[in-house]
Amino acid sequence: MERLLDACVGLKLLRVEVKEEGAFYGNTEISNLYLAKTSPKTQHHNLMYYSKTIYLCWHYLTDAVREGKNQYERAFGISSKDVFEALYRSEEEMIKFMYGLNEIWSICGRDVIAAFDLSSFTVIYDLGGGAGALAQECVSMYPSCTVTIFDLPKVIQTAKKYFVSSEEHRITFYEGDFFKDPVPAADLYILARILHDWADEKCVQLLTKVQKACRPGGGVLLIETLLNEDKSGPLESQLYSINMLVQTEGKERTPAEYSKLLTAAGFKEIGFKKTGKLYDAILGRK
Ligand code: SAM
Ligand code: ASE
């Protein structure tokens, strides 16, 4: 126990005070903020997801590099072709994924929603909006908008049951598959951590559908972690890109790569905003 506690001091997760009676350990400020389960900025579920699911896929990194594909089959014995069928292999796994992904927005949700002035958009769809933390950020920042969370039926049902309060009248839900079903008309479509799940071809397919459904004067807001143009960094984005390799069909991209996808789908006036945190914002106009 002493060695474990001392290593945690080395990691700056704990602090130690050595007295005559013995060593006294306590949380550091950063542990109280991000690790304590009850903190409003807790990353507990996110880290548990890394430890229990993602870590197992990274174990097969050499295979992932050789084959250029995700490692669900080796890590979990799942041979499903569909990425989200594998990610949602049980209801429990789906809920853990949704909790984990939602938590980061308590740290950088405000930054990505405030990166561009979105006040002219009233009807907003959050495609693949999951547990709804960004939708909540949006309605609290822009008083005249409504946000519809568009996601797979079982995700929407879970979002309603565990995540979004029914008191929040400016958030509504839409059950669908954004590759197969029609996308309703709106002023703005938010796609947060959607394109990084998919290969270029599927991204253009989805963006083209969104561009066609988009009202005149409307746009699309991508929220992703941006790589430097020469891919020399940032380290977090490079590592997240490997995460996408071992877990999905996608990758993290540079501004030029996102421009190319948006342009191919017919979007114009593409703008980029680096937030200084993990996730950045990209706006394209119809
Ligand atoms: N936007 C959320 C965020 O950034 O926290 C969630 C991002 S998560 C990586 C991808 C989301 O896309 C999941 O909620 C997933 O259920 C949804 N999704 C995946 N395939 C989909 C499809 N074919 N139709 C609709 N939603 C889909
Ligand atoms: C995906 C995002 C993730 C698909 C699988 C994933 C993440 C982990 N596994 O689109 C990222 C979650 N982590 C953070 C810090 O946001």
Short mmCIF file of C-alpha atoms and ligand atoms in Angstrom, two decimals:
data_model
loop_
_atom_site.label_atom_id
_atom_site.label_comp_id
_atom_site.label_asym_id
_atom_site.label_seq_id
_atom_site.Cartn_x
_atom_site.Cartn_y
_atom_site.Cartn_z
CA MET A 1 0.00 0.00 0.00
CA GLU A 2 2.82 2.37 0.87
CA ARG A 3 4.51 1.80 -2.49
CA LEU A 4 1.23 2.34 -4.35
CA LEU A 5 0.56 5.57 -2.46
CA ASP A 6 4.12 6.82 -3.07
CA ALA A 7 3.84 6.10 -6.79
CA CYS A 8 0.61 8.11 -6.82
CA VAL A 9 2.53 10.96 -5.20
CA GLY A 10 5.07 10.64 -8.03
CA LEU A 11 2.20 10.84 -10.50
CA LYS A 12 0.90 13.93 -8.63
CA LEU A 13 -2.42 12.19 -7.96
CA LEU A 14 -1.72 12.32 -4.20
CA ARG A 15 0.37 14.53 -1.89
CA VAL A 16 2.20 13.36 1.20
CA GLU A 17 3.06 14.97 4.48
CA VAL A 18 5.64 13.07 6.54
CA LYS A 19 5.21 13.54 10.30
CA GLU A 20 6.71 11.86 13.33
CA GLU A 21 3.66 9.56 13.64
CA GLY A 22 3.97 8.51 9.98
CA ALA A 23 3.13 9.56 6.42
CA PHE A 24 -0.22 11.28 5.73
CA TYR A 25 -1.59 11.12 2.19
CA GLY A 26 -4.28 13.27 0.63
CA ASN A 27 -5.68 14.16 -2.79
CA THR A 28 -4.00 16.85 -4.87
CA GLU A 29 -6.15 19.69 -6.20
CA ILE A 30 -6.17 18.14 -9.68
CA SER A 31 -7.37 14.77 -8.29
CA ASN A 32 -10.21 16.45 -6.43
CA LEU A 33 -11.18 18.29 -9.59
CA TYR A 34 -10.97 15.51 -12.21
CA LEU A 35 -10.86 12.15 -10.40
CA ALA A 36 -13.26 12.52 -7.48
CA LYS A 37 -16.51 10.93 -8.68
CA THR A 38 -18.72 13.71 -7.32
CA SER A 39 -16.81 16.65 -8.82
CA PRO A 40 -18.79 18.49 -11.56
CA LYS A 41 -15.70 18.12 -13.80
CA THR A 42 -15.09 14.45 -13.00
CA GLN A 43 -13.48 12.28 -15.72
CA HIS A 44 -14.14 9.09 -13.75
CA HIS A 45 -16.24 7.28 -16.37
CA ASN A 46 -13.99 8.46 -19.21
CA LEU A 47 -10.93 7.00 -17.46
CA MET A 48 -12.75 3.76 -16.59
CA TYR A 49 -13.64 3.40 -20.26
CA TYR A 50 -9.97 3.87 -21.17
CA SER A 51 -8.90 1.33 -18.60
CA LYS A 52 -11.53 -1.37 -19.25
CA THR A 53 -12.16 -1.08 -22.99
CA ILE A 54 -9.71 1.03 -24.97
CA TYR A 55 -6.62 -0.34 -23.21
CA LEU A 56 -7.58 -3.86 -24.37
CA CYS A 57 -7.64 -2.70 -28.01
CA TRP A 58 -4.25 -0.96 -27.65
CA HIS A 59 -2.85 -4.31 -26.58
CA TYR A 60 -3.14 -5.30 -30.28
CA LEU A 61 -1.51 -2.15 -31.62
CA THR A 62 0.97 -4.09 -33.79
CA ASP A 63 -1.90 -5.98 -35.43
CA ALA A 64 -3.84 -2.73 -35.88
CA VAL A 65 -0.83 -1.14 -37.63
CA ARG A 66 -0.28 -4.19 -39.87
CA GLU A 67 -3.93 -4.53 -40.84
CA GLY A 68 -4.98 -0.87 -40.66
CA LYS A 69 -8.16 -1.80 -38.84
CA ASN A 70 -9.78 -1.91 -35.41
CA GLN A 71 -9.12 -4.75 -33.01
CA TYR A 72 -12.54 -5.70 -31.64
CA GLU A 73 -12.23 -9.23 -32.90
CA ARG A 74 -8.97 -9.87 -31.04
CA ALA A 75 -9.82 -7.86 -27.92
CA PHE A 76 -13.44 -8.96 -27.44
CA GLY A 77 -14.10 -11.78 -29.93
CA ILE A 78 -16.57 -9.62 -31.86
CA SER A 79 -16.54 -10.05 -35.63
CA SER A 80 -19.19 -7.41 -36.37
CA LYS A 81 -18.58 -5.27 -39.46
CA ASP A 82 -20.46 -2.36 -37.87
CA VAL A 83 -18.30 -0.20 -35.55
CA PHE A 84 -21.15 0.90 -33.32
CA GLU A 85 -22.63 -2.59 -33.14
CA ALA A 86 -19.29 -3.59 -31.60
CA LEU A 87 -19.03 -0.49 -29.37
CA TYR A 88 -22.61 -1.13 -28.16
CA ARG A 89 -22.20 -4.91 -27.72
CA SER A 90 -24.33 -4.69 -24.57
CA GLU A 91 -26.55 -2.05 -23.01
CA GLU A 92 -24.04 -1.74 -20.18
CA GLU A 93 -21.19 -1.03 -22.64
CA MET A 94 -23.31 1.56 -24.44
CA ILE A 95 -24.09 3.40 -21.18
CA LYS A 96 -20.40 3.34 -20.15
CA PHE A 97 -19.40 4.77 -23.55
CA MET A 98 -22.05 7.50 -23.33
CA TYR A 99 -21.03 8.50 -19.79
CA GLY A 100 -17.36 8.51 -20.75
CA LEU A 101 -17.81 10.62 -23.88
CA ASN A 102 -20.11 13.12 -22.20
CA GLU A 103 -17.67 13.98 -19.41
CA ILE A 104 -15.09 15.80 -21.54
CA TRP A 105 -17.67 18.49 -22.35
CA SER A 106 -17.66 19.64 -18.71
CA ILE A 107 -14.09 20.77 -19.47
CA CYS A 108 -14.26 22.02 -23.06
CA GLY A 109 -17.95 22.11 -24.07
CA ARG A 110 -18.25 25.86 -23.54
CA ASP A 111 -15.10 26.57 -25.58
CA VAL A 112 -16.24 24.65 -28.65
CA ILE A 113 -19.77 26.08 -28.63
CA ALA A 114 -18.47 29.64 -28.12
CA ALA A 115 -15.73 29.35 -30.78
CA PHE A 116 -18.06 30.76 -33.47
CA ASP A 117 -21.07 33.07 -33.03
CA LEU A 118 -24.00 30.69 -33.54
CA SER A 119 -26.71 33.18 -32.49
CA SER A 120 -28.18 33.41 -36.02
CA PHE A 121 -29.04 29.68 -36.07
CA THR A 122 -32.36 28.77 -34.43
CA VAL A 123 -33.07 25.19 -35.50
CA ILE A 124 -30.06 23.08 -34.60
CA TYR A 125 -29.53 19.32 -35.03
CA ASP A 126 -26.78 17.58 -33.10
CA LEU A 127 -26.08 14.56 -35.31
CA GLY A 128 -24.79 11.65 -33.23
CA GLY A 129 -25.44 13.89 -30.22
CA GLY A 130 -25.31 10.96 -27.80
CA ALA A 131 -25.93 11.80 -24.15
CA GLY A 132 -26.57 15.48 -24.95
CA ALA A 133 -23.95 17.48 -23.02
CA LEU A 134 -23.23 19.69 -26.06
CA ALA A 135 -26.95 20.21 -26.73
CA GLN A 136 -27.26 21.43 -23.14
CA GLU A 137 -24.28 23.74 -23.60
CA CYS A 138 -25.89 25.14 -26.78
CA VAL A 139 -29.30 25.96 -25.29
CA SER A 140 -27.71 27.56 -22.25
CA MET A 141 -25.46 29.78 -24.38
CA TYR A 142 -27.94 30.74 -27.13
CA PRO A 143 -31.36 31.70 -25.68
CA SER A 144 -33.35 31.47 -28.93
CA CYS A 145 -32.25 28.10 -30.30
CA THR A 146 -33.71 24.63 -30.02
CA VAL A 147 -31.48 21.58 -30.33
CA THR A 148 -32.57 18.15 -31.55
CA ILE A 149 -30.35 15.24 -30.63
CA PHE A 150 -30.27 12.84 -33.60
CA ASP A 151 -28.89 9.40 -32.76
CA LEU A 152 -29.56 5.65 -33.06
CA PRO A 153 -32.85 4.59 -31.38
CA LYS A 154 -31.26 2.76 -28.43
CA VAL A 155 -28.93 5.71 -27.75
CA ILE A 156 -31.85 8.17 -27.79
CA GLN A 157 -33.81 5.99 -25.39
CA THR A 158 -30.84 5.87 -23.02
CA ALA A 159 -30.24 9.62 -23.32
CA LYS A 160 -33.87 10.28 -22.33
CA LYS A 161 -33.76 7.79 -19.50
CA TYR A 162 -30.42 8.68 -17.87
CA PHE A 163 -29.01 11.94 -19.21
CA VAL A 164 -31.29 14.77 -20.41
CA SER A 165 -33.94 16.17 -18.07
CA SER A 166 -37.51 16.22 -19.45
CA GLU A 167 -37.71 19.74 -17.93
CA GLU A 168 -35.37 20.92 -20.70
CA HIS A 169 -38.04 21.91 -23.27
CA ARG A 170 -35.57 23.29 -25.81
CA ILE A 171 -33.95 19.89 -26.32
CA THR A 172 -35.81 17.34 -28.42
CA PHE A 173 -34.92 13.90 -29.79
CA TYR A 174 -34.90 12.16 -33.15
CA GLU A 175 -34.27 8.45 -33.59
CA GLY A 176 -32.51 7.53 -36.81
CA ASP A 177 -29.49 6.24 -38.67
CA PHE A 178 -27.69 9.16 -40.35
CA PHE A 179 -26.35 6.93 -43.13
CA LYS A 180 -29.66 5.27 -43.99
CA ASP A 181 -32.49 7.61 -42.92
CA PRO A 182 -33.34 11.13 -44.14
CA VAL A 183 -31.89 14.03 -42.13
CA PRO A 184 -34.52 16.73 -41.33
CA ALA A 185 -34.05 20.38 -42.44
CA ALA A 186 -32.23 22.72 -40.02
CA ASP A 187 -30.15 25.92 -39.84
CA LEU A 188 -27.15 24.29 -38.22
CA TYR A 189 -25.88 20.73 -37.90
CA ILE A 190 -23.39 19.95 -35.17
CA LEU A 191 -21.18 16.92 -35.79
CA ALA A 192 -19.03 16.45 -32.70
CA ARG A 193 -16.56 13.56 -32.88
CA ILE A 194 -18.52 12.02 -35.76
CA LEU A 195 -16.22 12.36 -38.78
CA HIS A 196 -13.24 10.98 -36.84
CA ASP A 197 -15.11 7.65 -36.58
CA TRP A 198 -15.25 7.15 -40.36
CA ALA A 199 -13.12 6.86 -43.51
CA ASP A 200 -13.15 9.76 -46.00
CA GLU A 201 -15.74 8.21 -48.30
CA LYS A 202 -18.36 7.83 -45.57
CA CYS A 203 -17.61 11.35 -44.27
CA VAL A 204 -18.32 12.87 -47.69
CA GLN A 205 -21.47 10.75 -48.00
CA LEU A 206 -22.76 12.04 -44.65
CA LEU A 207 -21.71 15.67 -45.25
CA THR A 208 -23.36 15.67 -48.70
CA LYS A 209 -26.64 14.51 -47.17
CA VAL A 210 -26.35 17.23 -44.50
CA GLN A 211 -25.55 19.90 -47.12
CA LYS A 212 -28.67 18.98 -49.10
CA ALA A 213 -30.92 19.05 -46.00
CA CYS A 214 -29.42 22.33 -44.75
CA ARG A 215 -31.57 25.50 -45.05
CA PRO A 216 -30.17 28.38 -47.16
CA GLY A 217 -27.81 30.48 -45.02
CA GLY A 218 -27.26 27.52 -42.74
CA GLY A 219 -24.14 25.59 -41.94
CA VAL A 220 -22.33 22.72 -40.33
CA LEU A 221 -20.21 22.85 -37.16
CA LEU A 222 -17.59 20.12 -36.84
CA ILE A 223 -16.05 19.58 -33.42
CA GLU A 224 -12.87 17.53 -33.56
CA THR A 225 -9.29 17.56 -32.34
CA LEU A 226 -7.18 19.13 -35.12
CA LEU A 227 -3.76 17.80 -36.14
CA ASN A 228 -1.07 20.24 -37.31
CA GLU A 229 -0.88 20.49 -41.11
CA ASP A 230 2.42 18.53 -41.11
CA LYS A 231 1.02 16.08 -38.49
CA SER A 232 3.91 16.96 -36.13
CA GLY A 233 1.44 17.30 -33.24
CA PRO A 234 -0.31 18.03 -30.94
CA LEU A 235 0.61 14.80 -29.13
CA GLU A 236 -2.93 14.36 -27.75
CA SER A 237 -4.37 14.47 -31.26
CA GLN A 238 -1.76 12.02 -32.58
CA LEU A 239 -2.58 9.56 -29.78
CA TYR A 240 -6.32 10.01 -30.31
CA SER A 241 -5.78 9.18 -33.95
CA ILE A 242 -4.26 5.83 -32.92
CA ASN A 243 -7.27 5.40 -30.64
CA MET A 244 -9.48 5.77 -33.68
CA LEU A 245 -7.36 3.15 -35.49
CA VAL A 246 -7.72 0.52 -32.75
CA GLN A 247 -11.41 1.27 -32.08
CA THR A 248 -13.10 2.58 -35.24
CA GLU A 249 -12.78 3.04 -39.04
CA GLY A 250 -11.63 6.63 -38.66
CA LYS A 251 -8.71 8.93 -37.82
CA GLU A 252 -7.99 12.48 -36.64
CA ARG A 253 -7.39 15.00 -39.43
CA THR A 254 -5.68 18.29 -40.31
CA PRO A 255 -7.55 21.50 -41.27
CA ALA A 256 -6.68 20.86 -44.95
CA GLU A 257 -8.18 17.37 -44.72
CA TYR A 258 -11.42 18.68 -43.20
CA SER A 259 -11.55 21.44 -45.84
CA LYS A 260 -11.31 18.82 -48.56
CA LEU A 261 -14.20 16.77 -47.10
CA LEU A 262 -16.41 19.85 -46.61
CA THR A 263 -15.65 21.22 -50.08
CA ALA A 264 -16.41 17.85 -51.70
CA ALA A 265 -19.85 17.99 -50.01
CA GLY A 266 -20.53 21.52 -51.30
CA PHE A 267 -19.81 23.60 -48.16
CA LYS A 268 -18.16 27.04 -48.52
CA GLU A 269 -16.53 29.77 -46.36
CA ILE A 270 -14.83 27.18 -44.16
CA GLY A 271 -13.41 28.57 -40.91
CA PHE A 272 -11.25 26.99 -38.20
CA LYS A 273 -10.98 27.94 -34.52
CA LYS A 274 -8.38 26.34 -32.28
CA THR A 275 -9.64 26.51 -28.70
CA GLY A 276 -6.35 25.73 -26.92
CA LYS A 277 -8.03 22.70 -25.32
CA LEU A 278 -8.49 19.15 -26.62
CA TYR A 279 -11.29 19.84 -29.11
CA ASP A 280 -11.48 22.50 -31.84
CA ALA A 281 -14.27 23.92 -34.03
CA ILE A 282 -14.73 24.08 -37.81
CA LEU A 283 -17.63 25.94 -39.44
CA GLY A 284 -18.77 25.48 -43.04
CA ARG A 285 -21.62 27.36 -44.76
CA LYS A 286 -24.10 26.13 -47.34
N1 SAM B 1 -21.37 13.84 -30.38
C1 SAM B 1 -21.13 13.15 -29.14
C2 SAM B 1 -19.91 13.68 -28.43
O1 SAM B 1 -19.01 14.20 -29.10
O2 SAM B 1 -19.82 13.55 -27.20
C3 SAM B 1 -20.99 11.64 -29.34
C4 SAM B 1 -19.88 11.22 -30.27
S1 SAM B 1 -19.73 9.46 -30.45
C5 SAM B 1 -18.06 9.27 -30.80
C6 SAM B 1 -20.51 9.09 -31.98
C7 SAM B 1 -22.01 9.16 -31.89
O3 SAM B 1 -22.58 8.89 -33.18
C8 SAM B 1 -22.60 8.13 -30.93
O4 SAM B 1 -23.53 8.75 -30.08
C9 SAM B 1 -23.26 7.14 -31.88
O5 SAM B 1 -24.36 6.47 -31.29
C10 SAM B 1 -23.66 8.02 -33.02
N2 SAM B 1 -23.85 7.27 -34.27
C11 SAM B 1 -23.01 6.34 -34.81
N3 SAM B 1 -23.50 5.86 -35.96
C12 SAM B 1 -24.68 6.50 -36.16
C13 SAM B 1 -25.67 6.44 -37.19
N4 SAM B 1 -25.50 5.61 -38.23
N5 SAM B 1 -26.75 7.24 -37.08
C14 SAM B 1 -26.89 8.08 -36.03
N6 SAM B 1 -25.99 8.19 -35.02
C15 SAM B 1 -24.90 7.41 -35.09
C1 ASE B 2 -15.10 7.85 -30.64
C2 ASE B 2 -14.48 8.52 -29.60
C3 ASE B 2 -13.85 7.78 -28.64
C4 ASE B 2 -15.10 6.47 -30.75
C5 ASE B 2 -14.49 5.72 -29.79
C6 ASE B 2 -13.86 6.37 -28.73
C7 ASE B 2 -13.13 8.13 -27.49
C8 ASE B 2 -12.73 6.96 -26.92
N1 ASE B 2 -13.19 5.91 -27.66
O1 ASE B 2 -15.71 8.58 -31.59
C9 ASE B 2 -12.78 9.48 -26.99
C10 ASE B 2 -13.25 9.74 -25.62
N2 ASE B 2 -12.29 10.43 -24.82
C11 ASE B 2 -12.28 11.77 -24.62
C12 ASE B 2 -11.24 12.34 -23.72
O2 ASE B 2 -13.07 12.51 -25.12
#
